[in-house]
Structures are given as structure tokens and as C-alpha cells.
XYZ file of C-alpha atoms in Angstrom:
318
model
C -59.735 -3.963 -79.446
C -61.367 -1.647 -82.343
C -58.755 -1.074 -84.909
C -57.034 1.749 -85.567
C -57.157 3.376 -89.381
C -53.605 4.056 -89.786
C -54.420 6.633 -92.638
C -55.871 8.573 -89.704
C -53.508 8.917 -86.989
C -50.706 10.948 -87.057
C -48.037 8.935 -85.362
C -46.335 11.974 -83.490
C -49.295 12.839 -81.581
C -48.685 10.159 -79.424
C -48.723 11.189 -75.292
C -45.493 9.422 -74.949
C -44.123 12.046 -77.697
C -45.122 15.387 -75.419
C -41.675 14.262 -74.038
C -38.208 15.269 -75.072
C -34.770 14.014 -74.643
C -31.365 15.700 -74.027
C -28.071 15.233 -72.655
C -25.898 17.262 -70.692
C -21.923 17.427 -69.846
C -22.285 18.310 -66.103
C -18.481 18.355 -65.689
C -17.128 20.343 -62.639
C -20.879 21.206 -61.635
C -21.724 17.343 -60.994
C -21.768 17.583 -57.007
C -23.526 20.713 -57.433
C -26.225 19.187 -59.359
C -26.656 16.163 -56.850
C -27.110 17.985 -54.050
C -28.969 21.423 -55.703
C -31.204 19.100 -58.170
C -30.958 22.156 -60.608
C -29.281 22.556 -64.140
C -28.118 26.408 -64.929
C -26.992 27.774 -68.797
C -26.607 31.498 -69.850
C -28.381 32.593 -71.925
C -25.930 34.117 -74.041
C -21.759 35.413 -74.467
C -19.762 38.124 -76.361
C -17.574 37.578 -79.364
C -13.990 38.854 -78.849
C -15.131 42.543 -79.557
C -17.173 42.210 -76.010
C -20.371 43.965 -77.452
C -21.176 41.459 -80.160
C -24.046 38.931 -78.237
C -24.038 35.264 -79.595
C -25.425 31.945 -78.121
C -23.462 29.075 -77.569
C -24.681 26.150 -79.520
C -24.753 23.984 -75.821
C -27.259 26.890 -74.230
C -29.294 27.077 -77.665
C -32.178 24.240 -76.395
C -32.047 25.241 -72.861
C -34.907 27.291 -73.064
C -36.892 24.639 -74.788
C -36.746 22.296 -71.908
C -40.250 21.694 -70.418
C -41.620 19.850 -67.222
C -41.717 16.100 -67.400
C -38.539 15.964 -70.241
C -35.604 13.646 -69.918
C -32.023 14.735 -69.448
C -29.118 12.724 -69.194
C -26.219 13.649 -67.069
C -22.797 12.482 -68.495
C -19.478 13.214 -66.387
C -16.490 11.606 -66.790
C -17.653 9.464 -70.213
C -20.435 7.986 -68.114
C -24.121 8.723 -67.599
C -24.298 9.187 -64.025
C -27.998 11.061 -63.406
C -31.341 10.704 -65.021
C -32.680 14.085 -65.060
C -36.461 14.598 -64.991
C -37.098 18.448 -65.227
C -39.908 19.612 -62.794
C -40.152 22.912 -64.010
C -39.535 24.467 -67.699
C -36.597 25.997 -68.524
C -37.157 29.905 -66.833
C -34.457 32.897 -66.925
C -32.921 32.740 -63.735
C -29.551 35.020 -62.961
C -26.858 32.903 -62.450
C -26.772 31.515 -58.526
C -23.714 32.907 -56.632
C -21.863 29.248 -55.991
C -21.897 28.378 -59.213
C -18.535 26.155 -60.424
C -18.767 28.252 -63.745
C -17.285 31.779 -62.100
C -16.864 33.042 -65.873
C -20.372 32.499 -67.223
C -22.499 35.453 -67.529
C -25.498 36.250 -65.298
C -28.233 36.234 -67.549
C -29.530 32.978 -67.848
C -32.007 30.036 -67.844
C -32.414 27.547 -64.617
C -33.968 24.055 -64.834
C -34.569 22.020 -61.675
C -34.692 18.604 -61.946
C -35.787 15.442 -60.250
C -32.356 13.026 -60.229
C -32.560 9.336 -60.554
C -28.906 8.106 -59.447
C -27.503 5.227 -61.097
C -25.609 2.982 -58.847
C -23.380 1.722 -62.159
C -23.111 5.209 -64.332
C -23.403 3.948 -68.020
C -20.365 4.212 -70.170
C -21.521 5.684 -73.255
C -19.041 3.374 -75.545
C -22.136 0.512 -74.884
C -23.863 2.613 -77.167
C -21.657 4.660 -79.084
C -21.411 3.032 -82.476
C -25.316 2.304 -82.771
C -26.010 6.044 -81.943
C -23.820 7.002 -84.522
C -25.318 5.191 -87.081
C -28.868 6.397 -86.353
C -29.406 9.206 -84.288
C -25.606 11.402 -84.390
C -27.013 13.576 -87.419
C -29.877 14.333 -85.775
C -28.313 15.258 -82.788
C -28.373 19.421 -82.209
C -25.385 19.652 -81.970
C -23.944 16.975 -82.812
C -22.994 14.298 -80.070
C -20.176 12.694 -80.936
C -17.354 14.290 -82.882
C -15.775 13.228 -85.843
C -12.484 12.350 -83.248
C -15.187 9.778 -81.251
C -15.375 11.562 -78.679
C -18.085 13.710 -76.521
C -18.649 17.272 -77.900
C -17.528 19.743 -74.974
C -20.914 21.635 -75.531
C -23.000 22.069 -72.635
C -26.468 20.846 -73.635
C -27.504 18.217 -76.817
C -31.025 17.924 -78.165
C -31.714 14.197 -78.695
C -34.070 12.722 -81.057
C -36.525 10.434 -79.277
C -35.441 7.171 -80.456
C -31.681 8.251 -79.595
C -33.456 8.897 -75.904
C -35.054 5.378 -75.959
C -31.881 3.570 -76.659
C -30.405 5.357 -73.934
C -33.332 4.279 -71.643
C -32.690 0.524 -72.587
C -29.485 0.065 -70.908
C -31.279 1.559 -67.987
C -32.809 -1.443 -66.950
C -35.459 -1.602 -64.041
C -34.571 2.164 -63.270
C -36.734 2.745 -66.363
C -40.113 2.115 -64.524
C -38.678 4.788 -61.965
C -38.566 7.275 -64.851
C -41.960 6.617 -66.104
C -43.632 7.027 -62.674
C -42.037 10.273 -62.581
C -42.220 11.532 -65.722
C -46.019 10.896 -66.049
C -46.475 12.290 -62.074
C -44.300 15.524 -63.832
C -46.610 15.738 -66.862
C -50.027 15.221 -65.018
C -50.845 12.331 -66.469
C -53.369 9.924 -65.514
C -52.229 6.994 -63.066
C -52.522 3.619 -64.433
C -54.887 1.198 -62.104
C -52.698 -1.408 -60.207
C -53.061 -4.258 -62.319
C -52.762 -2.054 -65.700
C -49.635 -0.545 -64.016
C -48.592 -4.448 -63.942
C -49.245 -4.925 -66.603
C -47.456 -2.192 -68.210
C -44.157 -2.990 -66.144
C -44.652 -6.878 -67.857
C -44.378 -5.381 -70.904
C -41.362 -3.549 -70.745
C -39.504 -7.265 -71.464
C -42.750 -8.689 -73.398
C -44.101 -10.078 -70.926
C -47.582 -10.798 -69.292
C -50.729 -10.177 -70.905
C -48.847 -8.564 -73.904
C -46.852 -11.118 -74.540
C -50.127 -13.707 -74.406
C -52.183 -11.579 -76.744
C -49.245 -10.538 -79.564
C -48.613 -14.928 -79.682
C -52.555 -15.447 -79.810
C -52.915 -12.852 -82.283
C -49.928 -15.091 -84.564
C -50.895 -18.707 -83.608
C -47.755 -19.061 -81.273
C -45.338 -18.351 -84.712
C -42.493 -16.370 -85.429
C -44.009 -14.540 -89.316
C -40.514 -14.349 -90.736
C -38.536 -17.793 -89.928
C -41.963 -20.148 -89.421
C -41.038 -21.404 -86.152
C -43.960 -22.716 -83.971
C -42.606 -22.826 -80.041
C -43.893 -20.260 -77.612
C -40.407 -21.100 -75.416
C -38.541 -19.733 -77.896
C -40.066 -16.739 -79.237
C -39.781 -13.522 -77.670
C -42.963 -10.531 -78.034
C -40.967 -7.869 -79.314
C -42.236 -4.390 -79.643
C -42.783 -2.639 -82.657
C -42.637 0.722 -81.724
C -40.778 0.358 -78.122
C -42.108 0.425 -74.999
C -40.012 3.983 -74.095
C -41.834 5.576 -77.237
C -45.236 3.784 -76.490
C -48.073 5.494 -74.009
C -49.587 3.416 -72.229
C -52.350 2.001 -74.125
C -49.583 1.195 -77.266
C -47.587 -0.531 -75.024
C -50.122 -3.157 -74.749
C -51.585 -3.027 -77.668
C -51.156 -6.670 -79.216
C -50.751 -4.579 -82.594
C -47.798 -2.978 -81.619
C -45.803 -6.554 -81.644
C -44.444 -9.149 -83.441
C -43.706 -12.420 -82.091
C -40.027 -13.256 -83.320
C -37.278 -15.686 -82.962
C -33.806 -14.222 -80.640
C -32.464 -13.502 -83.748
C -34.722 -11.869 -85.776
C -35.772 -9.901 -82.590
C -32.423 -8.714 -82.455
C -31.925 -7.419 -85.929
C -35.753 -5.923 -85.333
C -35.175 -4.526 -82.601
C -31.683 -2.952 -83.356
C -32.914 -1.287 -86.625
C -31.195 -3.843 -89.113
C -34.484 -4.554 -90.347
C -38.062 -3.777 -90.557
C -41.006 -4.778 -93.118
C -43.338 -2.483 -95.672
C -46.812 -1.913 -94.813
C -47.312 -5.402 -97.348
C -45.180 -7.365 -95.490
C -41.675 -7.187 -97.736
C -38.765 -7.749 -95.408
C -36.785 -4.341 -95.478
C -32.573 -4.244 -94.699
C -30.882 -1.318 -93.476
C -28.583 0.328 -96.451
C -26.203 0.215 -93.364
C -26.327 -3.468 -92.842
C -24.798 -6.210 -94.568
C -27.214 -8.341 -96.661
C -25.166 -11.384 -96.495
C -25.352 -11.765 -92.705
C -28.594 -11.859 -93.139
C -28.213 -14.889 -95.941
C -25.855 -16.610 -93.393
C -28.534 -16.767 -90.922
C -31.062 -18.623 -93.243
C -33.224 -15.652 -93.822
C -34.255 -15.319 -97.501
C -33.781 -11.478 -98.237
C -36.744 -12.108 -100.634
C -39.309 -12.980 -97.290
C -42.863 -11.178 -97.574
C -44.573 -11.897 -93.916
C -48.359 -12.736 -94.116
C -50.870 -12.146 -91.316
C -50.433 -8.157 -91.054
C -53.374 -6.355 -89.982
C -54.378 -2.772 -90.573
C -53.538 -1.966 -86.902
C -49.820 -3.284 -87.177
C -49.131 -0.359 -90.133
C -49.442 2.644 -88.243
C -46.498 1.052 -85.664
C -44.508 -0.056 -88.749
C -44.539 3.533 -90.200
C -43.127 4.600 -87.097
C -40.348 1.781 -87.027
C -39.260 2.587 -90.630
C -39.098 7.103 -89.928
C -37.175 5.690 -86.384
C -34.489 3.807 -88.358
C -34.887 5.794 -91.204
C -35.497 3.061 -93.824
């Protein structure tokens, strides 16, 4: 594969970043929404004086919502849809059965392709590492300063906050990106790149092969030389790669379970020169009592690898 100048590639022009993320409280409209596949907002209320017109900070992003974005339904404290919208966001009056009797008429409608998960996802799997990366980002914010859900209708998400969402998904994650690419007219991956592209999901197949090749079978940070044990972990993940980065042997390093883990989680990540880089969040001595040397400087990066490594240190914010 040519490589990349990472000087010239702006890293959010990406295909896999024409899509956005959001999450919505559903609430009494849940059966409503399974069976009508749409989402409904107004577009505005009233202060108290009744003439005043103001927006709701839930119905704010409504409008932004495009074809092919991602929207997770949450009733109850669980996510219990994955919303793909099929249509943008369009003013719509407010349909007669609506559970919300009070809302006002003018509004903005959003249907929606709905994945049902068979186990909803509690969002306390989560909770704490969303806070700690993505909650200030968050418009508004998700979770409140009391740890719990903010009652507002609609949450912009930033895109790694919709990627960790998407990795507690499981296999219903290959669901979502047929659809998603079938909602944003994308091109169809071949059969055996669509493989291929499933594989890597858990760094696997042909990715997997060419990111060990690519580092002699051996984990850069900890030395160790055993293909059973080390795991092809993406740099920038699979939900934030198109299809060509996610099986592009650049975008992955192959690391032992527990450096994977911190890697992967956002504990750590390394300069464009190879310095191993901690999280101001993270405690440096856990990473002394697992043998690491805070000091560690991995050689072997390529050009190619620094674009993806920019990206992993604006994700985590290091």
C-alpha cells in the first residue's frame, strides 16, 4: 500500500466521519417509536409570558439530524433501539397520537430504521468512561452532576462517545454498518472485502496477518514475540474507520492484552516519535506495577501510522 503523507490529510474528512451520533430519552413514546419507526421534537415553546419563543436545549440538534446518522434510544436507563435515520430531520406538525399531548405543533420529524436489541444496554457499563472523555462534549450534557440521565429530549454525541457506545453492541454492529452505508449511498464492499471488513472488527483475518507482518510478530511496547498472545488492535477504531482504514495495516498496533487494554481504553497513546503518552486522568503507578517503564519510546513507526495516532491523541484528548 502507497503511504499516506500525514501532513496532507485532514483526519476529519474521513467517509466514516459524514456520520453523526446522538442519543435520545424515548420515555412514554417508546412503543410508539417501535411500531411508527419515527422520532418527533418541536421545534420550539413559550416562556411563562406565552409570547416569548425559546428552544429547548433537547430539540436544539434535531434539525441537524441527517440520513444515514446514528441515534440511540434509551428508556428506562437502558439503550433499547439503534436508530438509523432514513430521512433528515424535516418540519413536520406534530402527528395526532402523539404520547406528548402538551408539545406544540410546529415541529421536526425524523424516521428511522430500528435495530432492536434483544438485551437493551444498561448505560452504567459505560457510564464512568463516558464521563471521563466524552460528558463535556456532550450538547447538552449527558450525564448530570447527580449521575444520572439528563431529562432532555435529544443529546449530540461526539463520535468517539458514539463508538464506545457501538462496542458493547457486539455483532449487531455489522447490522448498523450495512445500513448506515445502504442510508448514505455508499459503495458496497465486494464479498470477500465485506469479509474481510467484518474480520476486522475483532482484529482478525487479513488485518490481523498484515499489522503482525508489518511488526515481525512483536508487541513494540513490552517486546514480546508470540503471535498467540498478541492481539491487532486498532488505532483509530474500526466504528471511526471507512472501510479502506479499517484494513489498513497502518492503522494497528500489535499489542499484548494489557497494553491493548490501556490502548484501547484511552489510558495511553504514543507521540508521532514513538514516546509512550499517559492520560493526566490515569494513574502512572499502575502503569509501573505492570512492568511498563513510563520512560518507553516504541521504534518501528512509519509515516503512515502518524496520521491514525493524531487522531487517537484529539479522541482521548491527550
Amino acid at each position: 500500500m502507497k503511504e499516506k503523507s500525514s501532513n496532507n490529510i485532514n483526519p476529519n474528512m474521513t467517509e466514516q466521519n459524514d456520520i453523526n451520533y446522538y442519543w435520545v430519552n424515548i420515555g412514554k413514546s417508546k412503543k410508539e417509536v417501535e411500531e411508527k419507526k419515527f422520532l418527533w421534537a418541536p421545534a420550539y415553546t413559550y416562556l411563562k409570558d406565552g409570547k416569548t419563543k425559546t428552544i429547548n436545549a433537547g430539540w436544539k440538534h434535531v434539525p441537524e439530524v441527517k440520513k444515514g446518522d446514528i441515534l440511540f434510544c434509551q428508556f428506562d436507563k437502558k439503550i433499547h433501539f439503534i436508530a438509523i435515520a432514513t430521512t433528515n430531520a424535516y418540519k413536520n406538525e406534530k402527528p395526532e397520537d402523539i404520547t406528548y399531548e402538551n408539545w406544540k405543533k410546529e415541529g421536526y420529524k425524523i424516521e428511522v430504521d430500528l435495530i432492536i436489541l434483544e438485551t437493551p444496554i444498561n448505560r452504567d457499563i459505560f457510564k464512568e468512561e463516558f464521563k471521563l472523555f466524552y460528558n463535556e462534549q456532550c450538547s447538552p450534557k449527558l450525564f448530570t452532576k447527580t449521575e444520572g440521565i439528563t431529562q432532555q429530549y435529544l443529546i449530540y454525541l461526539p463520535k468517539g462517545a458514539g463508538a464506545l457506545i457501538l462496542d458493547y453492541i457486539g455483532d449487531k454492529s455489522i447490522d448498523i454498518y450495512d445500513r448506515v452505508n445502504e442510508n448514505k449511498s455508499r459503495k458496497k464492499p465486494d464479498i470477500r472485502q465485506r469479509e474481510a471488513i467484518v474480520k476486522a472488527r475483532v482484529g482478525q483475518g487479513i488485518f490481523r496477518e498484515e499489522v503482525l507482518n508489518l511488526w515481525n510478530n512483536t508487541c513494540p511496547v513490552t517486546k514480546v514475540k508470540n503471535k498467540e498472545l498478541l492481539i491487532a488492535s486498532h488505532i483509530v477504531s474500526w466504528q471511526l474507520s471507512n472501510d479502506e482504514e479499517k484494513l489498513d495495516k497502518y492503522n494497528g498496533l500489535p499489542l499484548t492484552p494489557n497494553i491493548d487494554k490501556l490502548f484501547d481504553k484511552g489510558f495511553i497513546s504514543f507521540s508521532d516519535e514513538g514516546e509512550l503518552l499517559i492520560h493526566k486522568s490515569f494513574d502512572k503507578n499502575i502503569i509501573k506495577q505492570l512492568g511498563i517503564d513510563i520512560n518507553t519510546k516504541i521504534e518501528g513507526l512509519k509515516s503512515n501510522h502518524k496520521f491514525y495516532l493524531q487522531r487517537h491523541r484529539e479522541q482521548y484528548n491527550f
